[in-house]
PDB file of C-alpha atoms in Angstrom:
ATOM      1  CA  UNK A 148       0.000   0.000   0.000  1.00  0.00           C
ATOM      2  CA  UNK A 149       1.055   3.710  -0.232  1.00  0.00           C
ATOM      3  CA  UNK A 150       1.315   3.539   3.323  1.00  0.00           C
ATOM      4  CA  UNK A 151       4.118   0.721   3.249  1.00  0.00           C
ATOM      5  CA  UNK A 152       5.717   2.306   0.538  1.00  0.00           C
ATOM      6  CA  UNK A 153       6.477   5.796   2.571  1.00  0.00           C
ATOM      7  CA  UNK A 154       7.037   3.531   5.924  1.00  0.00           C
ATOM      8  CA  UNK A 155       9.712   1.722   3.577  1.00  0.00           C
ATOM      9  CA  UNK A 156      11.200   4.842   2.200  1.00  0.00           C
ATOM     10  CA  UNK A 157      11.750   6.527   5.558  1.00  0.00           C
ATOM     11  CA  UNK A 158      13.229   3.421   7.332  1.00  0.00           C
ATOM     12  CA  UNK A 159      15.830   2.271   4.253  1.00  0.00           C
ATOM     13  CA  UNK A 160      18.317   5.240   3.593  1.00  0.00           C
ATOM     14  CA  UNK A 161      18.701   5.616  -0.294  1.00  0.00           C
ATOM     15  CA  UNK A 162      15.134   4.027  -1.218  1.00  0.00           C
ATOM     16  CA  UNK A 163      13.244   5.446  -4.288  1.00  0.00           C
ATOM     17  CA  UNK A 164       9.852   4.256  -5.303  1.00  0.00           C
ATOM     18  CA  UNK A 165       8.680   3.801  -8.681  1.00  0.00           C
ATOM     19  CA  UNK A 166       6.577   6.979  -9.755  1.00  0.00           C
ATOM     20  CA  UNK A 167       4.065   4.273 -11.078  1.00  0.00           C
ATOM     21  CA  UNK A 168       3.256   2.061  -8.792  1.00  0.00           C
ATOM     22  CA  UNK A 169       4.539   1.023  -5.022  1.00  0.00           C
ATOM     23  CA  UNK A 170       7.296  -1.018  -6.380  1.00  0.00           C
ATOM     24  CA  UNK A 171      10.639   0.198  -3.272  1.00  0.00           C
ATOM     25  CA  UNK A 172      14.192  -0.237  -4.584  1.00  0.00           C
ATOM     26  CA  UNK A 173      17.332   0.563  -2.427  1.00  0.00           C
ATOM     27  CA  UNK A 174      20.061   2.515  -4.808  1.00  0.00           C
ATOM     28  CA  UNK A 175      23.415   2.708  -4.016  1.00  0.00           C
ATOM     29  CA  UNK A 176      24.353   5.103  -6.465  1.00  0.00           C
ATOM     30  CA  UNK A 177      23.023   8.469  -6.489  1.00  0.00           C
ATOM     31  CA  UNK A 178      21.205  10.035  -9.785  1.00  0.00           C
ATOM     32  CA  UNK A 179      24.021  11.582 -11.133  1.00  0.00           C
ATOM     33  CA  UNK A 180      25.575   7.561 -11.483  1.00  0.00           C
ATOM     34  CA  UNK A 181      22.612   6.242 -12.592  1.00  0.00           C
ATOM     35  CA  UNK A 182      19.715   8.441 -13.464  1.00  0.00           C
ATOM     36  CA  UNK A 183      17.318   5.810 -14.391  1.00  0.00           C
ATOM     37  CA  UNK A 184      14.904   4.006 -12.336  1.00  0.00           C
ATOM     38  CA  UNK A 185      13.605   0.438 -13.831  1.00  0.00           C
ATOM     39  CA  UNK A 186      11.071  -0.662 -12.009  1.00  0.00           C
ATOM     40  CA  UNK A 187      11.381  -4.537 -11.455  1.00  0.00           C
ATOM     41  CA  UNK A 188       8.336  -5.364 -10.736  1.00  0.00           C
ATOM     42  CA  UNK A 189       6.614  -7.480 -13.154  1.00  0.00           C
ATOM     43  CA  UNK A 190       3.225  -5.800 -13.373  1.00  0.00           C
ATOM     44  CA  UNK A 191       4.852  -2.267 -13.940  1.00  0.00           C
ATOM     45  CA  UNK A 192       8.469  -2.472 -15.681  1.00  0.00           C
ATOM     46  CA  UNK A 193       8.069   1.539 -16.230  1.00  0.00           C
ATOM     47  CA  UNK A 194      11.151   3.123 -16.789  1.00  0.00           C
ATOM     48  CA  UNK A 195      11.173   6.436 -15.136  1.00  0.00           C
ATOM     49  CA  UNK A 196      14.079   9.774 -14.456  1.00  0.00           C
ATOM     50  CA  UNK A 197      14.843   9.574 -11.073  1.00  0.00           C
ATOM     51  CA  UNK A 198      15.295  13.089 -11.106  1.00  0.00           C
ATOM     52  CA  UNK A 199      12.123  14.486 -12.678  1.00  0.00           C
ATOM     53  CA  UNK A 200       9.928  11.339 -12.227  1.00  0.00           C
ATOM     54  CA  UNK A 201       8.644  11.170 -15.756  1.00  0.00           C
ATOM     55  CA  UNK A 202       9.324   8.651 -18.313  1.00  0.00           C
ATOM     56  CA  UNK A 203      12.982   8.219 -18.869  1.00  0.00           C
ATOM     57  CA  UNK A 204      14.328  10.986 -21.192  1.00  0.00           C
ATOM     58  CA  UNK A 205      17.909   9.841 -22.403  1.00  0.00           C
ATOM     59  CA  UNK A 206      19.447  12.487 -24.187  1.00  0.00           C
ATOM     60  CA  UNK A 207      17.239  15.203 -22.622  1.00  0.00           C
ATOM     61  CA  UNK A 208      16.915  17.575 -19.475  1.00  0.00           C
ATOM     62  CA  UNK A 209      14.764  17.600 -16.981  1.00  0.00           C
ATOM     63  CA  UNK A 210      13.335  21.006 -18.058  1.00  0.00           C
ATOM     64  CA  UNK A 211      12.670  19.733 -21.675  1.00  0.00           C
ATOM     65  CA  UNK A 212      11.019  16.682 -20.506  1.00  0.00           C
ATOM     66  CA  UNK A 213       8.419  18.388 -18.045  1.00  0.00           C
ATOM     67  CA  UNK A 214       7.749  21.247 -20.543  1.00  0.00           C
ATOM     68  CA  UNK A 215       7.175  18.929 -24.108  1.00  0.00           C
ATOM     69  CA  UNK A 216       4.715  16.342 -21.553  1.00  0.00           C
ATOM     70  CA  UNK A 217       2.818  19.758 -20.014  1.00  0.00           C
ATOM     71  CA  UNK A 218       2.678  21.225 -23.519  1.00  0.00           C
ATOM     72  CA  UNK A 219       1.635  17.445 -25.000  1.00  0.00           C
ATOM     73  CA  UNK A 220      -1.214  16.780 -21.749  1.00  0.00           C
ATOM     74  CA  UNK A 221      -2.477  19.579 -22.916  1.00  0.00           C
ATOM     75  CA  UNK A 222      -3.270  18.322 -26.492  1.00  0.00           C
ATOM     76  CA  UNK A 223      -4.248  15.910 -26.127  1.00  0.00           C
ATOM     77  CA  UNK A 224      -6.533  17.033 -23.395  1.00  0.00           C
ATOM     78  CA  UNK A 225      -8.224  19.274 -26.128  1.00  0.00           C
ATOM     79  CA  UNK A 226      -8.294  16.343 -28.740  1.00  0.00           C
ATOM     80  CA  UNK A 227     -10.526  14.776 -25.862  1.00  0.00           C
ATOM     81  CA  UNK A 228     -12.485  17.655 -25.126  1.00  0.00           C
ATOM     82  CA  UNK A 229     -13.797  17.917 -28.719  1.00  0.00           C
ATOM     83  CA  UNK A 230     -14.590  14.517 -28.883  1.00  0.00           C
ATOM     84  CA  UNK A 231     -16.509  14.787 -26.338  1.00  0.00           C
ATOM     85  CA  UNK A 232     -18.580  18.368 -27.066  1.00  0.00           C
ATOM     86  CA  UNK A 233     -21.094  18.555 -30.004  1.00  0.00           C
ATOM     87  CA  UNK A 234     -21.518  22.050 -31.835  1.00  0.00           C
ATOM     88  CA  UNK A 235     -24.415  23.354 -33.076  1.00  0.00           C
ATOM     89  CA  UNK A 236     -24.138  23.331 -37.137  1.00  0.00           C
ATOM     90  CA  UNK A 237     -26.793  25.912 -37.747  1.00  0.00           C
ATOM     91  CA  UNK A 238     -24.583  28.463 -35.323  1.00  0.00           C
ATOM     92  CA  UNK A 239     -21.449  27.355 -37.386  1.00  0.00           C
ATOM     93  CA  UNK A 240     -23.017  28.317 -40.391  1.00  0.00           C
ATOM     94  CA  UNK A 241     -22.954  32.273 -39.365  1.00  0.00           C
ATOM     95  CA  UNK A 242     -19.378  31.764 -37.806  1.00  0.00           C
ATOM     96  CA  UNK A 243     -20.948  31.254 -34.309  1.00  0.00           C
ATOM     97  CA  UNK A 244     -19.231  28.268 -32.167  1.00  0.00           C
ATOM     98  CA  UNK A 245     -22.039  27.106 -29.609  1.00  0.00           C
ATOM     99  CA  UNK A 246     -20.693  23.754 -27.916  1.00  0.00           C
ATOM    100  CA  UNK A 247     -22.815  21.701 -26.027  1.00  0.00           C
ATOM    101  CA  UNK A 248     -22.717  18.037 -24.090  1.00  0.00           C
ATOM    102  CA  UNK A 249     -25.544  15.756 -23.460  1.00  0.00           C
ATOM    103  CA  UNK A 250     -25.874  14.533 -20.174  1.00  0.00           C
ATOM    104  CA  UNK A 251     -29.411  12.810 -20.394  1.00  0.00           C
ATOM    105  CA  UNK A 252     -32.748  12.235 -22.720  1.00  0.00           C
ATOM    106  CA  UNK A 253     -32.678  11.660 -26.152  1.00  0.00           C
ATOM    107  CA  UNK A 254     -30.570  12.203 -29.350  1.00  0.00           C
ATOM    108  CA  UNK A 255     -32.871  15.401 -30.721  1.00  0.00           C
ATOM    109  CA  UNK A 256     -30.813  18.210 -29.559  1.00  0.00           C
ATOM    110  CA  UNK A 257     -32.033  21.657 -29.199  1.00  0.00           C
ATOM    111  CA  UNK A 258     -29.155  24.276 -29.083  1.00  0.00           C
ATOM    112  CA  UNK A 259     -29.463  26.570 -26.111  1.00  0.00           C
ATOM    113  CA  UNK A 260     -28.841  29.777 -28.676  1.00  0.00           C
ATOM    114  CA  UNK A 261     -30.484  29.492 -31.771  1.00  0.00           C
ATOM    115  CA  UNK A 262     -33.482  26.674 -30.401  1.00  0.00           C
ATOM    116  CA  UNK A 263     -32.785  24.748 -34.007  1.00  0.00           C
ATOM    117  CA  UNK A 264     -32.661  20.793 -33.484  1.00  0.00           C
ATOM    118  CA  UNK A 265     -29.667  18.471 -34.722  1.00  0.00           C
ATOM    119  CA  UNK A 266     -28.967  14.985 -33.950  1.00  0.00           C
ATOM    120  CA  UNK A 267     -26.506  14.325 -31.023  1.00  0.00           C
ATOM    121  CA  UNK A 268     -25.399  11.080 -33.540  1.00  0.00           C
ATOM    122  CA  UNK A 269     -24.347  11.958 -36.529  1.00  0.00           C
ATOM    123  CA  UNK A 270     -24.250  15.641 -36.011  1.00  0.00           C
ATOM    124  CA  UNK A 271     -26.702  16.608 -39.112  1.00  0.00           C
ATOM    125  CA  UNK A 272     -29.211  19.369 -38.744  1.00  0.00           C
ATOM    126  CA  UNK A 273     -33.188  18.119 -38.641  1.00  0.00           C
ATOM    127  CA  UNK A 274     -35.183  20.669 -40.266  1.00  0.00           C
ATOM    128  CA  UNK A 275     -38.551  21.225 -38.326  1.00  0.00           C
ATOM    129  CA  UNK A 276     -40.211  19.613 -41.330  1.00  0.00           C
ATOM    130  CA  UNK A 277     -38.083  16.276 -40.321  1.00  0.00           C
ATOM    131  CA  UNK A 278     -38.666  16.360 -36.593  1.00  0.00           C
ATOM    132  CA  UNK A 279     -38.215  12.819 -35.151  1.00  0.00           C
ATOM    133  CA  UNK A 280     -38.655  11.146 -38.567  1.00  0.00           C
ATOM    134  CA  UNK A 281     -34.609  11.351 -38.434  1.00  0.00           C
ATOM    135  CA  UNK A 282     -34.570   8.804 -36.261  1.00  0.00           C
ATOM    136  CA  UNK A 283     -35.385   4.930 -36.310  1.00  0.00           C
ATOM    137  CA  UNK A 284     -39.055   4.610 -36.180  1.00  0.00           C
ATOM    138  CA  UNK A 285     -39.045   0.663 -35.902  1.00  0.00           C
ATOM    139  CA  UNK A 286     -40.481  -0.636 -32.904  1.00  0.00           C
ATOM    140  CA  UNK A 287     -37.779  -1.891 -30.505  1.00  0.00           C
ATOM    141  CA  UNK A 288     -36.970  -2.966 -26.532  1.00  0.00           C
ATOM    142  CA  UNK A 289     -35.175  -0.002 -24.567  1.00  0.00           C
ATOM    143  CA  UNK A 290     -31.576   0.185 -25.450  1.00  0.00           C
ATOM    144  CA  UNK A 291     -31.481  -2.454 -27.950  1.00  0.00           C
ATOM    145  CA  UNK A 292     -30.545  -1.846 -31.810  1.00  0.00           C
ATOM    146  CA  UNK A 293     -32.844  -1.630 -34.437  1.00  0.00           C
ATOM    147  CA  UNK A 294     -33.742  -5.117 -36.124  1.00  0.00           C
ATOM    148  CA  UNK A 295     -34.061  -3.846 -39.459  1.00  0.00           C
ATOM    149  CA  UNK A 296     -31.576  -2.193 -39.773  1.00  0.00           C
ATOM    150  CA  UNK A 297     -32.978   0.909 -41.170  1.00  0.00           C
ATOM    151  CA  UNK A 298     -29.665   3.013 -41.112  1.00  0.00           C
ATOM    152  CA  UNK A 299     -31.346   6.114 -39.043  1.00  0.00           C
ATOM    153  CA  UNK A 300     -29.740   6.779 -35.934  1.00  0.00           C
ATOM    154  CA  UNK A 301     -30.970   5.929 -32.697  1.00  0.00           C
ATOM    155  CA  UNK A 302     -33.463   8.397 -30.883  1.00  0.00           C
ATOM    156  CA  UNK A 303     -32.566   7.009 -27.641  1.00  0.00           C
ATOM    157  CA  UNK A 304     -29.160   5.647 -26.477  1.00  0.00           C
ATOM    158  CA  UNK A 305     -28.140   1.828 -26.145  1.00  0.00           C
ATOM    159  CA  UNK A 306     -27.803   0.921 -23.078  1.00  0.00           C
ATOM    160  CA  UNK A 307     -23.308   0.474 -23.232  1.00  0.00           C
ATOM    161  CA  UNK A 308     -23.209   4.005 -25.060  1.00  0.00           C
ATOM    162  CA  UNK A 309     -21.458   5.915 -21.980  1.00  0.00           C
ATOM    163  CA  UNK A 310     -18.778   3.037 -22.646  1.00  0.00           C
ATOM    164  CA  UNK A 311     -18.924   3.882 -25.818  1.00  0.00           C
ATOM    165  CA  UNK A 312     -18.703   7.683 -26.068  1.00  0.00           C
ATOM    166  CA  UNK A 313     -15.900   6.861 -22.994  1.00  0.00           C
ATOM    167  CA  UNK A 314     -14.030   4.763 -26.187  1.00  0.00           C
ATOM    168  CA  UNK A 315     -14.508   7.467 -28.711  1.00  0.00           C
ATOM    169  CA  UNK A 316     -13.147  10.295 -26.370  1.00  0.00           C
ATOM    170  CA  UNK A 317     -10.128   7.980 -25.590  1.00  0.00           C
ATOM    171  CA  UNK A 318      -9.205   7.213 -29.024  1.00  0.00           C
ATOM    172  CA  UNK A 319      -9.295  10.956 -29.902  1.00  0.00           C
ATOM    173  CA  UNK A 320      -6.634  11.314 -27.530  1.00  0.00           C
ATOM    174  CA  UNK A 321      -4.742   8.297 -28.497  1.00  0.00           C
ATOM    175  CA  UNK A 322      -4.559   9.130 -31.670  1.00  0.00           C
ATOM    176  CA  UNK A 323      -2.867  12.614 -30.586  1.00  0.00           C
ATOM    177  CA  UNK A 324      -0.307  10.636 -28.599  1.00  0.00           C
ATOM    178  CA  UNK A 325       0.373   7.945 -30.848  1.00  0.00           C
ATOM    179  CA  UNK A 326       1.216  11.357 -33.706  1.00  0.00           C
ATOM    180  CA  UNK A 327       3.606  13.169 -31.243  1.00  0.00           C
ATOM    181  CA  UNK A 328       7.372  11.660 -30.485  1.00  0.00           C
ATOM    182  CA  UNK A 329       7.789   8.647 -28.798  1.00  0.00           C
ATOM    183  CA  UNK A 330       9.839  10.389 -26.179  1.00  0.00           C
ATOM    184  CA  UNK A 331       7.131  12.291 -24.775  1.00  0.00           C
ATOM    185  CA  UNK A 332       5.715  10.220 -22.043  1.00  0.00           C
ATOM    186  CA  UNK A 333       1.620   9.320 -22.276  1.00  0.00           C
ATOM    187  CA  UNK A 334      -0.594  11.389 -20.320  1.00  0.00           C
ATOM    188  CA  UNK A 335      -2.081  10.624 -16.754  1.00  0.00           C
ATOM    189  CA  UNK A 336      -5.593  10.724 -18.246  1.00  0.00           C
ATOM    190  CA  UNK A 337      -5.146   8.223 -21.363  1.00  0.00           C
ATOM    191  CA  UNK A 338      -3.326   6.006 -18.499  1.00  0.00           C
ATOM    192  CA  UNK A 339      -6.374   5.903 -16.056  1.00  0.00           C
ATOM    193  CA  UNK A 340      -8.893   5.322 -19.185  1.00  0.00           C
ATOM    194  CA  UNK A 341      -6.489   2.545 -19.911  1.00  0.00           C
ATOM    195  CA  UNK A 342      -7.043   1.337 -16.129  1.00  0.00           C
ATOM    196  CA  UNK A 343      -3.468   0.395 -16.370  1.00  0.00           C
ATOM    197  CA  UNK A 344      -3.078  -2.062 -13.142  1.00  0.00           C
ATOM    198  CA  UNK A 345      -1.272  -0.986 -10.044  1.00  0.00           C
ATOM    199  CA  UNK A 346       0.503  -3.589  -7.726  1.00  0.00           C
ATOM    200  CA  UNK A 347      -0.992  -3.135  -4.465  1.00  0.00           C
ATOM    201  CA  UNK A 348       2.148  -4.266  -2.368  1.00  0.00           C
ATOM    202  CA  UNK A 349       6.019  -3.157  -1.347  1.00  0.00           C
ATOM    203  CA  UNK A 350       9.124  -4.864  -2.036  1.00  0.00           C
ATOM    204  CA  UNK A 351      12.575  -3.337  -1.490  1.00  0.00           C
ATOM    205  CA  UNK A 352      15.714  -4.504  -3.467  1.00  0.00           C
ATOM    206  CA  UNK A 353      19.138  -3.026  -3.657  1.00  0.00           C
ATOM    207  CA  UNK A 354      20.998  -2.391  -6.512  1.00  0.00           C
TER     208      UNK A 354
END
């Protein structure tokens, strides 16, 4: 637990913990000697600076490290947030941005400024003269796809589609990450989404 880890640290002169998980290892040699920590624990492995604590940066300082990752979190932070946010395309038409999320009901949207409807699915306007005909109008159980498959969207969400939005958002920032360098380390947030595992005990070695 985090709890062992710091008890561990404060008892063992020279112990470092992985930045990653709770994975103690007792250097000998300060950072200067060796400035990389390799975490040995099976479930982790991450490679991190043991000055800066990010992903090791061979070849780079400190300072470059922590600014390209702030500067690259931020990205791909935005990537995310667009994903996630729907405009209103009769707004965009006149230059206006109006941004909106859903957060319950159905897929006919209303935009707060100019009260015109568009579908939360596919993003398309629906002209007053279309109303709900945009959507699927085959009879159906709650949350369950259409068994004709007409091709309209969905009025009403399936019953996995937070997972699913939750998959789209993540892959918009993925696809950020996976474009910038390989030496710039992947953001807290696309870890967590990953639910990367983290070793819940403590082990000390000494190298």
């Amino acid at each position: 637990t985090a709890q062992a880890t710091q008890a561990a640290l404060v008892c063992i002169a020279g112990a470092e913990a992985c930045p990653r998980c709770d994975f103690v290892m007792e250097l000998e040699l300060g950072p200067t000697e060796v400035p990389e920590f390799a975490c040995r624990d099976p479930g982790c492995l991450f490679k991190s600076c043991r000055l800066c604590r990010q992903e090791s940066h061979p070849g780079l300082k400190c300072e470059q490290v922590t600014k390209q990752a702030e500067e690259h979190r931020h990205r791909v932070e935005e990537a995310m947030t667009e994903a996630a946010l729907r405009s209103c395309c009769h707004c965009l038409q006149k230059g206006i941005t109006v941004r909106f999320q859903k957060s319950e009901g159905c897929n006919k949207m209303q935009c707060p400024r100019c009260k015109k409807d568009s579908c939360y699915v596919c993003r398309a306007a629906i002209p007053a003269s279309v109303g709900y005909s945009h959507f699927c109008q085959h009879p159906r159980q709650p949350g369950r796809p259409c068994a004709q498959v007409c091709g309209k969207c969905d009025l009403w969400d399936h019953k996995n589609q937070e997972e699913i939005e939750a998959e789209r958002v993540k892959q918009a920032g993925k696809q950020v990450h996976s474009a910038a360098s390989s030496s710039v380390p992947e953001p807290e947030v696309l870890r967590s989404m990953d639910g990367e595992p983290t070793p819940k005990r403590s082990r000390v070695d000494c190298i």
